[in-house]
Short mmCIF file of C-alpha atoms in Angstrom, two decimals:
data_model
loop_
_atom_site.label_atom_id
_atom_site.label_comp_id
_atom_site.label_asym_id
_atom_site.label_seq_id
_atom_site.Cartn_x
_atom_site.Cartn_y
_atom_site.Cartn_z
CA UNK A 1 -32.70 24.84 -3.20
CA UNK A 2 -32.38 21.57 -3.40
CA UNK A 3 -33.63 20.29 -6.91
CA UNK A 4 -34.95 17.43 -7.90
CA UNK A 5 -35.09 15.20 -11.08
CA UNK A 6 -36.61 11.92 -12.17
CA UNK A 7 -34.74 9.65 -15.12
CA UNK A 8 -37.56 7.54 -16.57
CA UNK A 9 -36.75 3.98 -18.09
CA UNK A 10 -38.44 2.83 -20.47
CA UNK A 11 -38.22 -1.76 -20.66
CA UNK A 12 -38.14 -2.85 -24.07
CA UNK A 13 -36.78 -6.14 -22.79
CA UNK A 14 -36.19 -8.19 -19.33
CA UNK A 15 -33.12 -10.83 -19.29
CA UNK A 16 -32.72 -13.28 -16.73
CA UNK A 17 -29.46 -13.21 -15.90
CA UNK A 18 -27.22 -15.31 -14.08
CA UNK A 19 -26.29 -15.46 -10.02
CA UNK A 20 -22.99 -16.35 -11.33
CA UNK A 21 -20.92 -15.70 -14.26
CA UNK A 22 -17.38 -17.21 -14.51
CA UNK A 23 -13.83 -15.03 -16.22
CA UNK A 24 -11.33 -17.36 -19.07
CA UNK A 25 -9.04 -14.64 -17.71
CA UNK A 26 -7.06 -16.43 -14.83
CA UNK A 27 -6.02 -13.18 -12.83
CA UNK A 28 -2.44 -13.40 -11.95
CA UNK A 29 -2.16 -9.77 -9.54
CA UNK A 30 -3.38 -8.68 -6.38
CA UNK A 31 -4.10 -6.14 -8.10
CA UNK A 32 -6.29 -7.56 -10.76
CA UNK A 33 -8.17 -9.23 -8.19
CA UNK A 34 -8.63 -5.85 -6.35
CA UNK A 35 -9.93 -4.93 -9.73
CA UNK A 36 -11.88 -7.69 -9.88
CA UNK A 37 -14.05 -7.38 -6.93
CA UNK A 38 -15.16 -4.17 -7.11
CA UNK A 39 -17.51 -4.80 -9.68
CA UNK A 40 -20.35 -4.64 -9.26
CA UNK A 41 -22.31 -7.80 -9.90
CA UNK A 42 -22.04 -11.68 -9.99
CA UNK A 43 -19.13 -13.67 -11.43
CA UNK A 44 -15.89 -15.74 -10.34
CA UNK A 45 -12.62 -16.36 -11.72
CA UNK A 46 -9.58 -18.69 -11.14
CA UNK A 47 -6.44 -16.97 -9.13
CA UNK A 48 -2.95 -18.11 -9.47
CA UNK A 49 -0.92 -15.37 -7.40
CA UNK A 50 2.54 -15.41 -5.49
CA UNK A 51 3.25 -12.77 -2.87
CA UNK A 52 4.48 -12.83 1.17
CA UNK A 53 2.17 -13.05 4.19
CA UNK A 54 2.16 -9.91 5.65
CA UNK A 55 -0.09 -11.06 8.56
CA UNK A 56 -0.20 -15.33 9.82
CA UNK A 57 -3.03 -17.20 9.93
CA UNK A 58 -3.90 -20.43 13.25
CA UNK A 59 -6.68 -22.57 13.32
CA UNK A 60 -8.23 -21.17 16.83
CA UNK A 61 -8.83 -17.87 14.75
CA UNK A 62 -10.30 -18.49 10.87
CA UNK A 63 -9.19 -15.18 9.16
CA UNK A 64 -7.64 -13.92 5.57
CA UNK A 65 -4.67 -13.60 5.54
CA UNK A 66 -2.55 -9.75 3.84
CA UNK A 67 -1.26 -11.11 0.97
CA UNK A 68 1.31 -8.44 -0.77
CA UNK A 69 2.79 -8.97 -4.47
CA UNK A 70 4.86 -5.58 -6.99
CA UNK A 71 1.33 -4.66 -6.87
CA UNK A 72 -0.25 -4.13 -4.28
CA UNK A 73 -2.78 -6.29 -0.55
CA UNK A 74 -5.31 -8.99 -0.74
CA UNK A 75 -7.28 -10.20 1.12
CA UNK A 76 -6.66 -14.70 0.74
CA UNK A 77 -9.42 -17.08 2.69
CA UNK A 78 -7.11 -20.04 3.51
CA UNK A 79 -8.46 -23.71 4.21
CA UNK A 80 -8.18 -24.50 7.86
CA UNK A 81 -5.71 -26.28 8.35
CA UNK A 82 -2.98 -24.12 6.73
CA UNK A 83 -0.05 -22.43 9.06
CA UNK A 84 1.21 -19.05 8.09
CA UNK A 85 3.50 -16.64 9.81
CA UNK A 86 4.06 -12.87 9.01
CA UNK A 87 7.09 -13.16 6.13
CA UNK A 88 5.61 -16.13 4.52
CA UNK A 89 6.43 -16.84 0.91
CA UNK A 90 2.86 -17.77 -0.51
CA UNK A 91 2.09 -19.52 -4.19
CA UNK A 92 -1.29 -19.48 -3.76
CA UNK A 93 -4.69 -20.31 -6.43
CA UNK A 94 -7.81 -20.36 -6.08
CA UNK A 95 -11.14 -18.88 -7.31
CA UNK A 96 -12.05 -15.45 -6.26
CA UNK A 97 -16.66 -13.97 -5.75
CA UNK A 98 -18.87 -11.90 -6.01
CA UNK A 99 -21.77 -13.24 -5.46
CA UNK A 100 -25.63 -11.38 -5.24
CA UNK A 101 -27.25 -11.41 -2.13
CA UNK A 102 -30.05 -10.30 -0.96
CA UNK A 103 -28.87 -6.02 -1.99
CA UNK A 104 -25.90 -6.79 -0.54
CA UNK A 105 -22.39 -8.32 -2.84
CA UNK A 106 -20.83 -10.40 -1.25
CA UNK A 107 -17.17 -10.72 -2.43
CA UNK A 108 -14.14 -13.14 -1.54
CA UNK A 109 -11.90 -14.91 -2.27
CA UNK A 110 -11.09 -18.32 -1.21
CA UNK A 111 -7.13 -20.80 -1.90
CA UNK A 112 -7.56 -24.02 -2.50
CA UNK A 113 -3.69 -24.56 -2.83
CA UNK A 114 -1.87 -23.11 -0.66
CA UNK A 115 2.75 -23.33 -0.39
CA UNK A 116 5.00 -21.58 1.45
CA UNK A 117 7.85 -21.73 -0.76
CA UNK A 118 10.59 -19.40 1.29
CA UNK A 119 10.68 -16.46 4.08
CA UNK A 120 10.95 -12.61 4.29
CA UNK A 121 11.18 -10.21 6.44
CA UNK A 122 8.39 -8.18 6.79
CA UNK A 123 8.85 -5.13 9.28
CA UNK A 124 5.74 -2.60 9.43
CA UNK A 125 4.85 1.20 9.01
CA UNK A 126 5.54 3.54 11.27
CA UNK A 127 2.56 6.12 11.09
CA UNK A 128 0.45 8.70 13.63
CA UNK A 129 -3.59 8.30 12.82
CA UNK A 130 -3.81 11.25 11.05
CA UNK A 131 -1.92 10.39 8.98
CA UNK A 132 -3.56 7.69 7.80
CA UNK A 133 -3.71 7.49 3.89
CA UNK A 134 -7.46 5.89 3.90
CA UNK A 135 -6.29 4.22 0.96
CA UNK A 136 -2.49 3.53 0.46
CA UNK A 137 -2.66 2.45 3.67
CA UNK A 138 -5.50 0.23 3.90
CA UNK A 139 -4.71 -4.20 4.26
CA UNK A 140 -0.63 -2.72 5.12
CA UNK A 141 1.04 -3.50 7.79
CA UNK A 142 1.47 -0.38 10.40
CA UNK A 143 2.38 0.34 14.06
CA UNK A 144 1.24 3.10 16.09
CA UNK A 145 1.73 4.80 19.16
CA UNK A 146 -1.75 6.70 20.31
CA UNK A 147 -3.48 7.17 24.27
CA UNK A 148 -5.72 4.14 24.61
CA UNK A 149 -9.14 6.17 25.18
CA UNK A 150 -12.18 3.38 26.25
CA UNK A 151 -11.83 -0.33 25.84
CA UNK A 152 -15.12 -2.40 25.02
CA UNK A 153 -16.48 -5.71 23.71
CA UNK A 154 -17.50 -6.57 21.04
CA UNK A 155 -21.42 -6.91 20.77
CA UNK A 156 -21.36 -9.28 18.03
CA UNK A 157 -18.11 -12.04 19.04
CA UNK A 158 -16.65 -11.43 22.56
CA UNK A 159 -13.21 -12.63 21.40
CA UNK A 160 -13.25 -9.57 20.25
CA UNK A 161 -12.22 -6.14 22.15
CA UNK A 162 -11.53 -2.89 20.94
CA UNK A 163 -9.36 0.08 22.28
CA UNK A 164 -10.03 2.95 20.84
CA UNK A 165 -6.15 4.14 20.67
CA UNK A 166 -6.07 8.60 20.37
CA UNK A 167 -3.33 10.58 18.80
CA UNK A 168 -3.69 14.22 19.17
CA UNK A 169 -7.49 14.65 17.62
CA UNK A 170 -8.06 11.19 15.98
CA UNK A 171 -8.78 8.48 16.50
CA UNK A 172 -8.29 4.75 15.31
CA UNK A 173 -10.82 1.95 15.83
CA UNK A 174 -8.58 -1.02 17.08
CA UNK A 175 -9.96 -4.78 17.01
CA UNK A 176 -7.94 -6.96 19.63
CA UNK A 177 -8.18 -10.86 19.84
CA UNK A 178 -4.82 -11.08 21.61
CA UNK A 179 -5.84 -13.29 25.21
CA UNK A 180 -3.05 -10.78 27.65
CA UNK A 181 -5.84 -9.16 29.71
CA UNK A 182 -6.09 -4.82 28.33
CA UNK A 183 -9.64 -3.83 30.06
CA UNK A 184 -6.76 -1.73 33.03
CA UNK A 185 -5.28 -0.06 29.40
CA UNK A 186 -7.65 2.98 29.46
CA UNK A 187 -4.95 5.71 29.51
CA UNK A 188 -2.49 4.07 29.52
CA UNK A 189 0.38 5.40 25.97
CA UNK A 190 0.45 1.72 23.64
CA UNK A 191 2.18 1.20 20.60
CA UNK A 192 0.16 -1.09 18.48
CA UNK A 193 1.07 -2.87 15.27
CA UNK A 194 -1.02 -4.71 12.59
CA UNK A 195 -3.06 -4.68 10.24
CA UNK A 196 -5.75 -1.49 8.66
CA UNK A 197 -8.41 -1.76 8.13
CA UNK A 198 -10.22 1.52 6.05
CA UNK A 199 -13.68 0.41 6.15
CA UNK A 200 -16.03 -2.55 7.05
CA UNK A 201 -18.97 -3.41 5.22
CA UNK A 202 -21.39 -2.73 7.46
CA UNK A 203 -23.24 -6.47 7.71
CA UNK A 204 -21.89 -7.86 10.89
CA UNK A 205 -21.18 -11.45 10.63
CA UNK A 206 -20.14 -14.32 13.65
CA UNK A 207 -17.87 -16.91 12.63
CA UNK A 208 -17.22 -18.41 15.69
CA UNK A 209 -17.99 -21.97 16.12
#
Protein backbone atom coordinates (compact mmCIF):
# COMPACT_ATOMS: atom_id res chain seq x y z
CA UNK A 1 0.00 0.00 0.00
CA UNK A 2 1.40 3.34 -1.05
CA UNK A 3 1.23 6.33 1.23
CA UNK A 4 1.84 9.95 0.42
CA UNK A 5 2.35 13.09 2.41
CA UNK A 6 2.40 16.76 1.64
CA UNK A 7 4.56 19.44 3.17
CA UNK A 8 3.33 22.99 3.53
CA UNK A 9 5.99 25.67 3.76
CA UNK A 10 4.88 29.03 5.07
CA UNK A 11 6.87 31.76 3.34
CA UNK A 12 8.00 34.27 5.92
CA UNK A 13 10.35 36.12 3.60
CA UNK A 14 12.16 35.92 0.28
CA UNK A 15 15.82 36.80 -0.04
CA UNK A 16 17.69 36.98 -3.35
CA UNK A 17 20.83 34.86 -3.04
CA UNK A 18 24.09 35.66 -4.88
CA UNK A 19 24.81 33.43 -7.88
CA UNK A 20 28.35 32.74 -6.72
CA UNK A 21 29.46 33.15 -3.12
CA UNK A 22 33.18 33.10 -2.39
CA UNK A 23 34.77 31.48 0.62
CA UNK A 24 37.80 33.04 2.29
CA UNK A 25 39.60 29.80 3.16
CA UNK A 26 42.01 28.18 0.70
CA UNK A 27 41.47 24.47 -0.01
CA UNK A 28 44.70 22.55 0.55
CA UNK A 29 43.86 18.88 -0.14
CA UNK A 30 41.88 16.95 -2.75
CA UNK A 31 39.52 15.81 0.01
CA UNK A 32 38.73 19.44 0.83
CA UNK A 33 38.14 20.15 -2.87
CA UNK A 34 35.71 17.22 -3.21
CA UNK A 35 33.89 18.24 -0.03
CA UNK A 36 33.55 21.77 -1.41
CA UNK A 37 32.22 20.49 -4.75
CA UNK A 38 29.58 18.40 -2.98
CA UNK A 39 27.84 21.52 -1.71
CA UNK A 40 24.44 22.01 -3.41
CA UNK A 41 24.74 25.78 -3.84
CA UNK A 42 26.83 28.04 -6.06
CA UNK A 43 30.18 28.85 -4.47
CA UNK A 44 33.77 29.66 -5.39
CA UNK A 45 37.01 28.94 -3.49
CA UNK A 46 40.73 29.12 -4.14
CA UNK A 47 42.93 26.05 -3.76
CA UNK A 48 46.63 25.20 -3.45
CA UNK A 49 47.48 21.50 -3.53
CA UNK A 50 50.38 19.21 -4.34
CA UNK A 51 49.96 15.73 -5.76
CA UNK A 52 50.83 13.23 -8.47
CA UNK A 53 49.15 13.08 -11.90
CA UNK A 54 47.39 9.78 -12.61
CA UNK A 55 46.75 10.60 -16.27
CA UNK A 56 48.39 12.75 -18.92
CA UNK A 57 47.40 16.05 -20.48
CA UNK A 58 47.95 17.20 -24.07
CA UNK A 59 46.75 19.99 -26.36
CA UNK A 60 44.91 17.68 -28.77
CA UNK A 61 42.64 16.16 -26.11
CA UNK A 62 41.58 18.64 -23.41
CA UNK A 63 40.44 16.78 -20.31
CA UNK A 64 40.85 17.09 -16.57
CA UNK A 65 43.96 15.69 -14.94
CA UNK A 66 43.40 13.40 -11.95
CA UNK A 67 45.56 14.51 -9.03
CA UNK A 68 46.20 12.18 -6.09
CA UNK A 69 47.49 13.26 -2.69
CA UNK A 70 47.43 11.63 0.75
CA UNK A 71 43.76 12.56 1.25
CA UNK A 72 42.34 11.21 -2.01
CA UNK A 73 41.89 12.16 -5.66
CA UNK A 74 40.35 15.06 -7.59
CA UNK A 75 40.00 16.17 -11.21
CA UNK A 76 41.69 19.46 -12.11
CA UNK A 77 41.56 21.28 -15.44
CA UNK A 78 45.00 22.56 -16.41
CA UNK A 79 45.81 25.23 -18.98
CA UNK A 80 45.79 23.88 -22.54
CA UNK A 81 49.50 24.56 -23.01
CA UNK A 82 50.44 22.60 -19.87
CA UNK A 83 52.06 19.28 -20.79
CA UNK A 84 51.78 16.59 -18.12
CA UNK A 85 52.60 12.88 -18.11
CA UNK A 86 51.57 10.15 -15.70
CA UNK A 87 53.65 10.33 -12.53
CA UNK A 88 54.44 14.05 -12.64
CA UNK A 89 54.32 15.63 -9.19
CA UNK A 90 52.46 18.93 -9.51
CA UNK A 91 52.16 22.02 -7.36
CA UNK A 92 48.80 23.52 -8.35
CA UNK A 93 46.95 26.71 -7.47
CA UNK A 94 43.68 28.02 -8.84
CA UNK A 95 39.98 28.00 -8.03
CA UNK A 96 37.10 25.57 -7.62
CA UNK A 97 33.55 26.59 -8.37
CA UNK A 98 30.00 25.30 -8.34
CA UNK A 99 27.75 27.33 -10.64
CA UNK A 100 23.98 27.15 -11.02
CA UNK A 101 22.99 26.62 -14.68
CA UNK A 102 19.20 26.34 -14.86
CA UNK A 103 18.38 23.16 -12.91
CA UNK A 104 21.94 21.87 -12.95
CA UNK A 105 24.96 22.60 -10.75
CA UNK A 106 28.11 22.83 -12.88
CA UNK A 107 31.23 21.85 -10.89
CA UNK A 108 34.85 22.41 -11.86
CA UNK A 109 38.40 22.81 -10.57
CA UNK A 110 40.71 25.02 -12.63
CA UNK A 111 44.45 25.47 -12.13
CA UNK A 112 45.77 28.93 -13.02
CA UNK A 113 49.29 27.96 -11.93
CA UNK A 114 50.94 24.56 -12.35
CA UNK A 115 54.54 23.60 -11.64
CA UNK A 116 56.09 20.17 -12.21
CA UNK A 117 58.33 19.65 -9.19
CA UNK A 118 59.22 15.98 -9.50
CA UNK A 119 58.25 12.60 -10.89
CA UNK A 120 57.55 9.12 -9.58
CA UNK A 121 56.28 5.82 -10.92
CA UNK A 122 52.54 5.24 -10.77
CA UNK A 123 51.42 1.62 -11.08
CA UNK A 124 47.75 0.95 -11.91
CA UNK A 125 45.73 -1.23 -9.52
CA UNK A 126 44.82 -4.62 -11.00
CA UNK A 127 41.05 -5.07 -10.65
CA UNK A 128 38.22 -7.23 -11.95
CA UNK A 129 35.00 -5.58 -13.13
CA UNK A 130 32.81 -7.19 -10.48
CA UNK A 131 35.22 -6.17 -7.70
CA UNK A 132 35.21 -2.45 -8.50
CA UNK A 133 34.32 -0.27 -5.53
CA UNK A 134 32.27 2.65 -6.86
CA UNK A 135 33.38 4.92 -4.02
CA UNK A 136 36.83 3.65 -3.11
CA UNK A 137 38.05 3.18 -6.71
CA UNK A 138 36.57 6.38 -8.15
CA UNK A 139 39.23 8.30 -10.16
CA UNK A 140 41.86 5.66 -9.44
CA UNK A 141 44.28 4.30 -12.05
CA UNK A 142 43.21 0.71 -12.75
CA UNK A 143 43.95 -2.18 -15.09
CA UNK A 144 41.17 -4.64 -16.03
CA UNK A 145 40.95 -7.77 -18.21
CA UNK A 146 37.82 -8.74 -20.12
CA UNK A 147 36.18 -9.87 -23.35
CA UNK A 148 35.03 -7.17 -25.80
CA UNK A 149 31.33 -7.81 -26.50
CA UNK A 150 30.58 -4.62 -28.47
CA UNK A 151 32.26 -1.52 -29.93
CA UNK A 152 30.49 1.66 -31.05
CA UNK A 153 31.16 5.34 -31.69
CA UNK A 154 30.08 8.06 -29.29
CA UNK A 155 27.04 9.88 -30.72
CA UNK A 156 28.20 13.23 -29.29
CA UNK A 157 31.97 13.16 -29.84
CA UNK A 158 33.12 10.99 -32.76
CA UNK A 159 36.70 11.01 -31.46
CA UNK A 160 35.49 8.74 -28.67
CA UNK A 161 34.82 5.02 -29.10
CA UNK A 162 33.10 2.87 -26.48
CA UNK A 163 34.05 -0.73 -25.80
CA UNK A 164 31.83 -2.96 -23.69
CA UNK A 165 34.18 -5.17 -21.67
CA UNK A 166 32.72 -8.29 -20.04
CA UNK A 167 34.08 -10.22 -17.06
CA UNK A 168 31.87 -13.12 -15.97
CA UNK A 169 28.42 -11.52 -15.55
CA UNK A 170 29.62 -7.91 -15.28
CA UNK A 171 30.00 -5.45 -18.16
CA UNK A 172 32.02 -2.23 -18.04
CA UNK A 173 31.84 0.56 -20.66
CA UNK A 174 35.33 1.75 -21.62
CA UNK A 175 35.94 5.12 -23.31
CA UNK A 176 38.78 5.03 -25.88
CA UNK A 177 40.26 8.13 -27.55
CA UNK A 178 43.30 6.46 -29.10
CA UNK A 179 44.21 6.58 -32.80
CA UNK A 180 44.71 2.80 -33.18
CA UNK A 181 41.79 1.11 -35.03
CA UNK A 182 39.88 -1.16 -32.68
CA UNK A 183 36.70 -2.03 -34.62
CA UNK A 184 37.92 -5.60 -35.23
CA UNK A 185 38.44 -6.43 -31.54
CA UNK A 186 34.96 -7.77 -30.77
CA UNK A 187 35.27 -11.15 -28.97
CA UNK A 188 38.94 -10.44 -28.20
CA UNK A 189 40.29 -10.60 -24.67
CA UNK A 190 41.89 -7.30 -23.71
CA UNK A 191 43.65 -5.66 -20.80
CA UNK A 192 42.73 -1.98 -20.53
CA UNK A 193 44.39 0.59 -18.28
CA UNK A 194 43.01 3.99 -17.38
CA UNK A 195 41.07 6.13 -14.93
CA UNK A 196 37.91 4.67 -13.43
CA UNK A 197 34.90 7.00 -13.20
CA UNK A 198 32.04 5.64 -11.15
CA UNK A 199 29.45 7.80 -12.89
CA UNK A 200 28.84 10.49 -15.49
CA UNK A 201 26.73 13.61 -15.03
CA UNK A 202 24.05 12.71 -17.55
CA UNK A 203 24.60 16.02 -19.34
CA UNK A 204 26.57 15.49 -22.53
CA UNK A 205 28.76 18.28 -23.89
CA UNK A 206 31.06 18.35 -26.92
CA UNK A 207 34.39 19.89 -25.98
CA UNK A 208 36.19 19.62 -29.31
CA UNK A 209 37.04 22.33 -31.85
